[in-house]
Amino acid sequence: MAHFRLHGSKVLAVDLTGDTVKAKKGSMVAYDGEMTFKKKTGGGEGLRGMVTRRLTGEQMEVMEVKGHGTCYFADRASEINLVTLHGEKLYVEASNLLCTDGALRTGTTFTGLRGASQGNGLFTTTVEGSGQAALVSAGEAVVLRVTPEYPLRVDPGAYVAHTGRLQQHFQSGVNFRTLIGEGSGEAFQIRFEGEGLVYVQPSERNTVGGEV
């Protein structure tokens, strides 16, 4: 299995011994050893993935990297966060997914209106299985725990990913600025309930609800 490690906070080093990883297209910045690179299309493997991409418009450009040596990845000097999966499923915005172990399965899933936070449909990317994944964030991401006693509300523009047994509800007409009387226009929040972890970045992307 490929070994993921951080080289600083903004460069991912992946040690390969004949292994395969899938990474965001164009994210390789250097490598040593012998590597092969193959372009692929995200959204899931096989016929189901092809149909999902046609229905959702999910066009996550990825490349498959295989070889012996070390490959280095980065994405516009974004901070990198490592996630280790032990059979569970990771839900992540496609733009925040940098690299995954080749053994992990990727796909797309319907997540309700929350998926519209980036204006790219009602679907989000899933990563499932056992292995490592690397996420990028605008600034160092924080990991917030959700429990049945303490649900969590998140600005869609700051959401990166989540794992665990979580239910999410998309609430319109309210955001963090309207709470202090500075909101304007339609706005949104995501409410997470259940048991799990939510990754949030300290910078907001543009959303269909305008500034939130």
mmCIF file of N, CA and C in Angstrom, residues 48 85-91 105 109 125-129 162-164:
data_model
loop_
_atom_site.group_PDB
_atom_site.id
_atom_site.type_symbol
_atom_site.label_atom_id
_atom_site.label_comp_id
_atom_site.label_asym_id
_atom_site.label_seq_id
_atom_site.Cartn_x
_atom_site.Cartn_y
_atom_site.Cartn_z
ATOM 1 N N ARG A 48 -21.531 2.352 -13.954
ATOM 2 C CA ARG A 48 -22.291 3.189 -13.022
ATOM 3 C C ARG A 48 -21.674 4.574 -12.916
ATOM 4 N N LEU A 85 -8.857 5.885 6.314
ATOM 5 C CA LEU A 85 -10.150 5.205 6.333
ATOM 6 C C LEU A 85 -9.957 3.731 6.674
ATOM 7 N N HIS A 86 -10.847 3.218 7.507
ATOM 8 C CA HIS A 86 -10.834 1.811 7.894
ATOM 9 C C HIS A 86 -12.181 1.186 7.541
ATOM 10 N N GLY A 87 -12.488 1.184 6.260
ATOM 11 C CA GLY A 87 -13.733 0.588 5.799
ATOM 12 C C GLY A 87 -14.904 1.533 5.751
ATOM 13 N N GLU A 88 -14.746 2.773 6.251
ATOM 14 C CA GLU A 88 -15.857 3.704 6.250
ATOM 15 C C GLU A 88 -15.874 4.538 4.971
ATOM 16 N N LYS A 89 -16.845 5.431 4.875
ATOM 17 C CA LYS A 89 -17.020 6.263 3.685
ATOM 18 C C LYS A 89 -16.740 7.725 4.032
ATOM 19 N N LEU A 90 -15.996 8.388 3.157
ATOM 20 C CA LEU A 90 -15.695 9.806 3.274
ATOM 21 C C LEU A 90 -16.492 10.555 2.217
ATOM 22 N N TYR A 91 -17.205 11.600 2.639
ATOM 23 C CA TYR A 91 -17.916 12.488 1.723
ATOM 24 C C TYR A 91 -17.096 13.767 1.609
ATOM 25 N N ARG A 105 -12.288 3.140 -3.276
ATOM 26 C CA ARG A 105 -13.290 3.295 -4.326
ATOM 27 C C ARG A 105 -13.848 4.714 -4.291
ATOM 28 N N THR A 109 -22.567 10.637 -4.888
ATOM 29 C CA THR A 109 -23.814 10.295 -4.208
ATOM 30 C C THR A 109 -24.679 11.527 -4.060
ATOM 31 N N THR A 125 -18.713 13.926 -3.945
ATOM 32 C CA THR A 125 -17.803 12.813 -4.172
ATOM 33 C C THR A 125 -17.704 11.941 -2.925
ATOM 34 N N THR A 126 -17.619 10.627 -3.127
ATOM 35 C CA THR A 126 -17.438 9.690 -2.023
ATOM 36 C C THR A 126 -16.148 8.909 -2.219
ATOM 37 N N VAL A 127 -15.502 8.589 -1.106
ATOM 38 C CA VAL A 127 -14.300 7.751 -1.097
ATOM 39 C C VAL A 127 -14.539 6.685 -0.040
ATOM 40 N N GLU A 128 -14.363 5.415 -0.403
ATOM 41 C CA GLU A 128 -14.762 4.335 0.497
ATOM 42 C C GLU A 128 -13.742 3.205 0.474
ATOM 43 N N GLY A 129 -13.532 2.563 1.639
ATOM 44 C CA GLY A 129 -12.634 1.422 1.744
ATOM 45 C C GLY A 129 -11.611 1.616 2.836
ATOM 46 N N HIS A 162 -16.855 15.122 5.380
ATOM 47 C CA HIS A 162 -17.295 14.537 6.645
ATOM 48 C C HIS A 162 -17.278 13.014 6.561
ATOM 49 N N THR A 163 -17.179 12.385 7.726
ATOM 50 C CA THR A 163 -17.246 10.942 7.857
ATOM 51 C C THR A 163 -18.165 10.610 9.034
ATOM 52 N N GLY A 164 -18.585 9.357 9.089
ATOM 53 C CA GLY A 164 -19.384 8.901 10.214
ATOM 54 C C GLY A 164 -20.854 8.741 9.871
#
